[in-house]
């Protein structure tokens, strides 16, 4: 079974703090993704990566950056957290571009 | 632009009833996936449908892909409280897109 692990399930951070969300997948998948999920807005793609050190902006990249130094690990960085970044963040991976996506359990981030 | 529209948006029914939820598009998809997401958790893949007209069964859940590969349905027989959750459909070639989901609540 595919396993996508997000390091933190629940975080509370202060406005202006730098936040790191870590994600690891164990299936040697090429592609990794970061989404946020908000009521009424559905899943929105923040960033994705199709290879080590490669990254592409998704639909809502503003206020976020990512890092992929190793194939299995994809990190989401909030340089200066703001209250409108309070959300559920979901990491995902897929073997082939356009193929089935597998999700982690999610990270609930609250920015106060 | 490809879009996936799911209906109904919300559904609350009694345990033991049957239900069908839909995922529709004006675009053709080579495959569609269905996920279930329980409160506070990430979406979990239920099934992928690939062939037009395909029917797949997962216990009490029946998934059908439309003949033209533009739509899909999920039918649940004898719903149980454990079926409660958000059901998402997804598909795409260059980019996977998601519907906004059907939030299903089964009342005991």
PDB file of C-alpha atoms in Angstrom:
ATOM      1  CA  UNK A   1       0.000   0.000   0.000  1.00  0.00           C
ATOM      2  CA  UNK A   2       1.060   3.557  -0.697  1.00  0.00           C
ATOM      3  CA  UNK A   3       1.959   5.458   2.415  1.00  0.00           C
ATOM      4  CA  UNK A   4       2.078   9.244   2.505  1.00  0.00           C
ATOM      5  CA  UNK A   5       3.041  10.539   5.912  1.00  0.00           C
ATOM      6  CA  UNK A   6       2.634  14.097   7.111  1.00  0.00           C
ATOM      7  CA  UNK A   7       4.774  14.861  10.112  1.00  0.00           C
ATOM      8  CA  UNK A   8       2.383  17.105  12.011  1.00  0.00           C
ATOM      9  CA  UNK A   9      -1.349  16.502  12.348  1.00  0.00           C
ATOM     10  CA  UNK A  10      -2.150  19.627  14.352  1.00  0.00           C
ATOM     11  CA  UNK A  11      -0.207  22.861  14.626  1.00  0.00           C
ATOM     12  CA  UNK A  12      -0.931  26.242  16.161  1.00  0.00           C
ATOM     13  CA  UNK A  13       1.348  29.054  15.060  1.00  0.00           C
ATOM     14  CA  UNK A  14       1.476  32.793  15.576  1.00  0.00           C
ATOM     15  CA  UNK A  15       1.100  35.351  12.811  1.00  0.00           C
ATOM     16  CA  UNK A  16       4.478  36.037  11.228  1.00  0.00           C
ATOM     17  CA  UNK A  17       6.064  32.730  12.219  1.00  0.00           C
ATOM     18  CA  UNK A  18       7.809  30.560   9.667  1.00  0.00           C
ATOM     19  CA  UNK A  19       6.053  27.217   9.339  1.00  0.00           C
ATOM     20  CA  UNK A  20       7.345  23.962   7.881  1.00  0.00           C
ATOM     21  CA  UNK A  21       5.023  21.128   6.884  1.00  0.00           C
ATOM     22  CA  UNK A  22       6.840  17.918   6.056  1.00  0.00           C
ATOM     23  CA  UNK A  23       5.658  15.051   3.902  1.00  0.00           C
ATOM     24  CA  UNK A  24       7.246  11.703   3.083  1.00  0.00           C
ATOM     25  CA  UNK A  25       6.067   9.004   0.678  1.00  0.00           C
ATOM     26  CA  UNK A  26       7.407   5.470   0.601  1.00  0.00           C
ATOM     27  CA  UNK A  27       6.468   4.326  -2.908  1.00  0.00           C
ATOM     28  CA  UNK A  28       9.157   5.970  -5.012  1.00  0.00           C
ATOM     29  CA  UNK A  29       6.556   8.210  -6.645  1.00  0.00           C
ATOM     30  CA  UNK A  30       7.796  10.826  -9.084  1.00  0.00           C
ATOM     31  CA  UNK A  31       5.150  13.427  -8.377  1.00  0.00           C
ATOM     32  CA  UNK A  32       4.266  15.104  -5.126  1.00  0.00           C
ATOM     33  CA  UNK A  33       1.652  17.733  -4.341  1.00  0.00           C
ATOM     34  CA  UNK A  34       0.525  20.130  -1.656  1.00  0.00           C
ATOM     35  CA  UNK A  35      -3.163  21.085  -1.433  1.00  0.00           C
ATOM     36  CA  UNK A  36      -5.170  23.078   1.001  1.00  0.00           C
ATOM     37  CA  UNK A  37      -8.790  22.277   1.718  1.00  0.00           C
ATOM     38  CA  UNK A  38     -11.306  24.812   2.949  1.00  0.00           C
ATOM     39  CA  UNK A  39     -15.074  24.532   3.413  1.00  0.00           C
ATOM     40  CA  UNK A  40     -16.927  25.492   0.256  1.00  0.00           C
ATOM     41  CA  UNK A  41     -13.736  25.852  -1.771  1.00  0.00           C
ATOM     42  CA  UNK A  42     -12.739  22.220  -2.114  1.00  0.00           C
ATOM     43  CA  UNK A  43      -9.187  21.108  -2.733  1.00  0.00           C
ATOM     44  CA  UNK A  44      -6.872  23.755  -4.156  1.00  0.00           C
ATOM     45  CA  UNK A  45      -3.405  22.979  -5.464  1.00  0.00           C
ATOM     46  CA  UNK A  46      -0.628  25.073  -3.934  1.00  0.00           C
ATOM     47  CA  UNK A  47       2.532  23.582  -5.460  1.00  0.00           C
ATOM     48  CA  UNK A  48       3.630  20.373  -7.068  1.00  0.00           C
ATOM     49  CA  UNK A  49       6.886  18.688  -7.971  1.00  0.00           C
ATOM     50  CA  UNK A  50       7.567  16.162 -10.722  1.00  0.00           C
ATOM     51  CA  UNK A  51      11.190  15.478  -9.818  1.00  0.00           C
ATOM     52  CA  UNK A  52      13.831  16.176  -7.200  1.00  0.00           C
ATOM     53  CA  UNK A  53      14.620  19.890  -6.963  1.00  0.00           C
ATOM     54  CA  UNK A  54      11.845  20.649  -9.451  1.00  0.00           C
ATOM     55  CA  UNK A  55       8.774  22.610  -8.404  1.00  0.00           C
ATOM     56  CA  UNK A  56       5.838  24.197 -10.150  1.00  0.00           C
ATOM     57  CA  UNK A  57       3.222  26.641  -8.934  1.00  0.00           C
ATOM     58  CA  UNK A  58      -0.292  25.416  -8.582  1.00  0.00           C
ATOM     59  CA  UNK A  59      -3.438  27.507  -8.407  1.00  0.00           C
ATOM     60  CA  UNK A  60      -2.728  29.359  -5.144  1.00  0.00           C
ATOM     61  CA  UNK A  61       1.060  29.590  -4.561  1.00  0.00           C
ATOM     62  CA  UNK A  62       1.099  33.056  -2.994  1.00  0.00           C
ATOM     63  CA  UNK A  63       2.499  33.035   0.527  1.00  0.00           C
ATOM     64  CA  UNK A  64       3.968  29.547   0.159  1.00  0.00           C
ATOM     65  CA  UNK A  65       7.170  27.930  -1.036  1.00  0.00           C
ATOM     66  CA  UNK A  66       8.272  24.307  -1.308  1.00  0.00           C
ATOM     67  CA  UNK A  67      11.387  22.211  -1.192  1.00  0.00           C
ATOM     68  CA  UNK A  68      12.133  18.810  -2.666  1.00  0.00           C
ATOM     69  CA  UNK A  69      15.704  17.817  -1.913  1.00  0.00           C
ATOM     70  CA  UNK A  70      15.000  14.082  -1.927  1.00  0.00           C
ATOM     71  CA  UNK A  71      12.548  12.107  -4.021  1.00  0.00           C
ATOM     72  CA  UNK A  72      10.550  10.862  -1.061  1.00  0.00           C
ATOM     73  CA  UNK A  73      10.254  14.186   0.772  1.00  0.00           C
ATOM     74  CA  UNK A  74       8.297  17.315  -0.109  1.00  0.00           C
ATOM     75  CA  UNK A  75       8.118  20.238   2.282  1.00  0.00           C
ATOM     76  CA  UNK A  76       5.699  23.147   2.325  1.00  0.00           C
ATOM     77  CA  UNK A  77       6.963  26.392   3.823  1.00  0.00           C
ATOM     78  CA  UNK A  78       4.957  29.351   4.992  1.00  0.00           C
ATOM     79  CA  UNK A  79       7.537  32.123   5.189  1.00  0.00           C
ATOM     80  CA  UNK A  80       5.397  34.377   7.360  1.00  0.00           C
ATOM     81  CA  UNK A  81       2.186  32.751   8.469  1.00  0.00           C
ATOM     82  CA  UNK A  82      -1.015  34.744   8.309  1.00  0.00           C
ATOM     83  CA  UNK A  83      -4.461  34.040   9.709  1.00  0.00           C
ATOM     84  CA  UNK A  84      -5.891  33.429   6.231  1.00  0.00           C
ATOM     85  CA  UNK A  85      -3.555  30.444   5.952  1.00  0.00           C
ATOM     86  CA  UNK A  86      -5.466  28.633   8.677  1.00  0.00           C
ATOM     87  CA  UNK A  87      -6.559  25.499   6.871  1.00  0.00           C
ATOM     88  CA  UNK A  88      -6.235  21.753   6.388  1.00  0.00           C
ATOM     89  CA  UNK A  89      -3.119  20.982   4.328  1.00  0.00           C
ATOM     90  CA  UNK A  90      -2.909  17.772   2.365  1.00  0.00           C
ATOM     91  CA  UNK A  91       0.191  16.240   0.862  1.00  0.00           C
ATOM     92  CA  UNK A  92      -0.184  13.734  -1.969  1.00  0.00           C
ATOM     93  CA  UNK A  93       1.867  11.718  -4.424  1.00  0.00           C
ATOM     94  CA  UNK A  94       1.422   9.884  -7.699  1.00  0.00           C
ATOM     95  CA  UNK A  95       3.596   7.501  -9.677  1.00  0.00           C
ATOM     96  CA  UNK A  96       2.834   8.861 -13.132  1.00  0.00           C
ATOM     97  CA  UNK A  97       1.662  12.329 -14.085  1.00  0.00           C
ATOM     98  CA  UNK A  98      -2.111  12.264 -14.509  1.00  0.00           C
ATOM     99  CA  UNK A  99      -2.393   9.004 -12.629  1.00  0.00           C
ATOM    100  CA  UNK A 100      -4.115   8.279  -9.328  1.00  0.00           C
ATOM    101  CA  UNK A 101      -3.151  10.544  -6.451  1.00  0.00           C
ATOM    102  CA  UNK A 102      -2.656   9.202  -2.921  1.00  0.00           C
ATOM    103  CA  UNK A 103      -3.096  11.485   0.059  1.00  0.00           C
ATOM    104  CA  UNK A 104      -1.617  11.809   3.502  1.00  0.00           C
ATOM    105  CA  UNK A 105      -3.768  12.179   6.601  1.00  0.00           C
ATOM    106  CA  UNK A 106      -3.628  15.952   6.539  1.00  0.00           C
ATOM    107  CA  UNK A 107      -2.208  18.687   8.734  1.00  0.00           C
ATOM    108  CA  UNK A 108      -4.512  21.097  10.501  1.00  0.00           C
ATOM    109  CA  UNK A 109      -2.820  24.468  10.793  1.00  0.00           C
ATOM    110  CA  UNK A 110      -4.255  27.261  12.906  1.00  0.00           C
ATOM    111  CA  UNK A 111      -2.590  30.669  12.712  1.00  0.00           C
ATOM    112  CA  UNK A 112      -3.485  32.996  15.583  1.00  0.00           C
TER     113      UNK A 112
ATOM    114  CA  UNK B   1     -11.145  24.107 -18.748  1.00  0.00           C
ATOM    115  CA  UNK B   2     -12.149  20.776 -17.308  1.00  0.00           C
ATOM    116  CA  UNK B   3     -14.617  20.869 -14.428  1.00  0.00           C
ATOM    117  CA  UNK B   4     -16.160  18.155 -12.317  1.00  0.00           C
ATOM    118  CA  UNK B   5     -19.515  18.925 -10.749  1.00  0.00           C
ATOM    119  CA  UNK B   6     -20.798  16.743  -7.978  1.00  0.00           C
ATOM    120  CA  UNK B   7     -24.383  16.456  -6.851  1.00  0.00           C
ATOM    121  CA  UNK B   8     -25.981  16.645  -4.481  1.00  0.00           C
ATOM    122  CA  UNK B   9     -23.731  18.843  -2.397  1.00  0.00           C
ATOM    123  CA  UNK B  10     -25.207  17.488   0.850  1.00  0.00           C
ATOM    124  CA  UNK B  11     -27.214  14.368   1.579  1.00  0.00           C
ATOM    125  CA  UNK B  12     -28.584  13.178   4.878  1.00  0.00           C
ATOM    126  CA  UNK B  13     -30.478   9.887   4.942  1.00  0.00           C
ATOM    127  CA  UNK B  14     -31.515   7.174   7.353  1.00  0.00           C
ATOM    128  CA  UNK B  15     -29.487   4.038   7.898  1.00  0.00           C
ATOM    129  CA  UNK B  16     -30.614   1.267   5.562  1.00  0.00           C
ATOM    130  CA  UNK B  17     -31.681   3.521   2.696  1.00  0.00           C
ATOM    131  CA  UNK B  18     -30.125   3.493  -0.747  1.00  0.00           C
ATOM    132  CA  UNK B  19     -28.572   6.530  -2.400  1.00  0.00           C
ATOM    133  CA  UNK B  20     -26.815   7.672  -5.535  1.00  0.00           C
ATOM    134  CA  UNK B  21     -24.392  10.575  -5.944  1.00  0.00           C
ATOM    135  CA  UNK B  22     -23.153  11.950  -9.219  1.00  0.00           C
ATOM    136  CA  UNK B  23     -20.035  13.368 -10.799  1.00  0.00           C
ATOM    137  CA  UNK B  24     -20.579  15.167 -14.107  1.00  0.00           C
ATOM    138  CA  UNK B  25     -18.504  16.984 -16.676  1.00  0.00           C
ATOM    139  CA  UNK B  26     -18.772  18.316 -20.203  1.00  0.00           C
ATOM    140  CA  UNK B  27     -15.260  16.957 -20.856  1.00  0.00           C
ATOM    141  CA  UNK B  28     -14.120  13.426 -21.582  1.00  0.00           C
ATOM    142  CA  UNK B  29     -11.871  11.798 -19.007  1.00  0.00           C
ATOM    143  CA  UNK B  30      -9.643   8.789 -19.588  1.00  0.00           C
ATOM    144  CA  UNK B  31     -10.355   7.727 -16.013  1.00  0.00           C
ATOM    145  CA  UNK B  32     -12.084   8.952 -12.890  1.00  0.00           C
ATOM    146  CA  UNK B  33     -11.267   8.282  -9.285  1.00  0.00           C
ATOM    147  CA  UNK B  34     -13.573   8.268  -6.272  1.00  0.00           C
ATOM    148  CA  UNK B  35     -12.317   9.098  -2.801  1.00  0.00           C
ATOM    149  CA  UNK B  36     -13.934   9.096   0.628  1.00  0.00           C
ATOM    150  CA  UNK B  37     -12.763  11.556   3.228  1.00  0.00           C
ATOM    151  CA  UNK B  38     -13.756  11.169   6.843  1.00  0.00           C
ATOM    152  CA  UNK B  39     -13.802  14.212   9.119  1.00  0.00           C
ATOM    153  CA  UNK B  40     -10.290  15.314  10.044  1.00  0.00           C
ATOM    154  CA  UNK B  41      -8.586  12.832   7.706  1.00  0.00           C
ATOM    155  CA  UNK B  42      -7.144  12.853   4.205  1.00  0.00           C
ATOM    156  CA  UNK B  43      -9.083  11.466   1.215  1.00  0.00           C
ATOM    157  CA  UNK B  44      -8.765   7.718   0.744  1.00  0.00           C
ATOM    158  CA  UNK B  45      -8.966   6.223  -2.729  1.00  0.00           C
ATOM    159  CA  UNK B  46     -11.992   3.955  -3.223  1.00  0.00           C
ATOM    160  CA  UNK B  47     -11.829   3.091  -6.900  1.00  0.00           C
ATOM    161  CA  UNK B  48     -10.609   4.112 -10.336  1.00  0.00           C
ATOM    162  CA  UNK B  49     -12.890   3.621 -13.343  1.00  0.00           C
ATOM    163  CA  UNK B  50     -11.272   3.538 -16.745  1.00  0.00           C
ATOM    164  CA  UNK B  51     -13.524   2.061 -19.423  1.00  0.00           C
ATOM    165  CA  UNK B  52     -16.716   3.732 -20.650  1.00  0.00           C
ATOM    166  CA  UNK B  53     -19.700   1.880 -19.183  1.00  0.00           C
ATOM    167  CA  UNK B  54     -17.547   0.155 -16.581  1.00  0.00           C
ATOM    168  CA  UNK B  55     -19.171  -0.910 -13.327  1.00  0.00           C
ATOM    169  CA  UNK B  56     -17.096  -1.655 -10.240  1.00  0.00           C
ATOM    170  CA  UNK B  57     -18.364  -2.931  -6.912  1.00  0.00           C
ATOM    171  CA  UNK B  58     -16.803  -2.450  -3.522  1.00  0.00           C
ATOM    172  CA  UNK B  59     -19.032  -4.270  -1.026  1.00  0.00           C
ATOM    173  CA  UNK B  60     -22.201  -2.116  -0.861  1.00  0.00           C
ATOM    174  CA  UNK B  61     -20.759   0.587  -3.124  1.00  0.00           C
ATOM    175  CA  UNK B  62     -21.290   0.437  -6.882  1.00  0.00           C
ATOM    176  CA  UNK B  63     -19.388   2.785  -9.160  1.00  0.00           C
ATOM    177  CA  UNK B  64     -20.296   3.361 -12.784  1.00  0.00           C
ATOM    178  CA  UNK B  65     -18.422   5.254 -15.484  1.00  0.00           C
ATOM    179  CA  UNK B  66     -20.622   6.761 -18.177  1.00  0.00           C
ATOM    180  CA  UNK B  67     -20.485   5.354 -21.689  1.00  0.00           C
ATOM    181  CA  UNK B  68     -19.087   8.633 -22.991  1.00  0.00           C
ATOM    182  CA  UNK B  69     -16.609   8.885 -20.074  1.00  0.00           C
ATOM    183  CA  UNK B  70     -17.964  12.283 -19.069  1.00  0.00           C
ATOM    184  CA  UNK B  71     -19.730  11.265 -15.885  1.00  0.00           C
ATOM    185  CA  UNK B  72     -19.761   8.760 -13.087  1.00  0.00           C
ATOM    186  CA  UNK B  73     -22.077   7.696 -10.315  1.00  0.00           C
ATOM    187  CA  UNK B  74     -21.699   6.090  -6.919  1.00  0.00           C
ATOM    188  CA  UNK B  75     -24.587   4.036  -5.568  1.00  0.00           C
ATOM    189  CA  UNK B  76     -24.646   2.901  -1.950  1.00  0.00           C
ATOM    190  CA  UNK B  77     -26.977   0.100  -0.952  1.00  0.00           C
ATOM    191  CA  UNK B  78     -28.304  -0.087   2.608  1.00  0.00           C
ATOM    192  CA  UNK B  79     -26.279   2.869   3.857  1.00  0.00           C
ATOM    193  CA  UNK B  80     -24.618   2.563   7.246  1.00  0.00           C
ATOM    194  CA  UNK B  81     -23.311   5.236   9.653  1.00  0.00           C
ATOM    195  CA  UNK B  82     -19.767   4.209   8.672  1.00  0.00           C
ATOM    196  CA  UNK B  83     -20.481   5.500   5.150  1.00  0.00           C
ATOM    197  CA  UNK B  84     -20.641   9.046   6.495  1.00  0.00           C
ATOM    198  CA  UNK B  85     -18.060  11.300   4.903  1.00  0.00           C
ATOM    199  CA  UNK B  86     -17.166  13.523   1.977  1.00  0.00           C
ATOM    200  CA  UNK B  87     -17.139  11.732  -1.371  1.00  0.00           C
ATOM    201  CA  UNK B  88     -14.869  13.281  -3.983  1.00  0.00           C
ATOM    202  CA  UNK B  89     -14.462  12.465  -7.631  1.00  0.00           C
ATOM    203  CA  UNK B  90     -11.287  13.352  -9.506  1.00  0.00           C
ATOM    204  CA  UNK B  91      -9.813  13.043 -12.970  1.00  0.00           C
ATOM    205  CA  UNK B  92      -7.636  14.686 -15.533  1.00  0.00           C
ATOM    206  CA  UNK B  93      -4.742  14.327 -17.939  1.00  0.00           C
ATOM    207  CA  UNK B  94      -2.365  17.238 -17.602  1.00  0.00           C
ATOM    208  CA  UNK B  95      -3.620  18.059 -14.160  1.00  0.00           C
ATOM    209  CA  UNK B  96      -5.837  16.128 -11.786  1.00  0.00           C
ATOM    210  CA  UNK B  97      -8.925  18.118 -10.872  1.00  0.00           C
ATOM    211  CA  UNK B  98     -11.341  17.440  -8.057  1.00  0.00           C
ATOM    212  CA  UNK B  99     -15.021  17.995  -7.650  1.00  0.00           C
ATOM    213  CA  UNK B 100     -16.139  19.825  -4.513  1.00  0.00           C
ATOM    214  CA  UNK B 101     -17.644  16.658  -3.170  1.00  0.00           C
ATOM    215  CA  UNK B 102     -20.865  15.299  -1.768  1.00  0.00           C
ATOM    216  CA  UNK B 103     -21.086  15.417   2.001  1.00  0.00           C
ATOM    217  CA  UNK B 104     -23.007  12.355   3.103  1.00  0.00           C
ATOM    218  CA  UNK B 105     -24.459  11.870   6.560  1.00  0.00           C
ATOM    219  CA  UNK B 106     -26.089   8.604   7.519  1.00  0.00           C
ATOM    220  CA  UNK B 107     -28.421   8.844  10.479  1.00  0.00           C
ATOM    221  CA  UNK B 108     -28.549   5.807  12.783  1.00  0.00           C
TER     222      UNK B 108
END
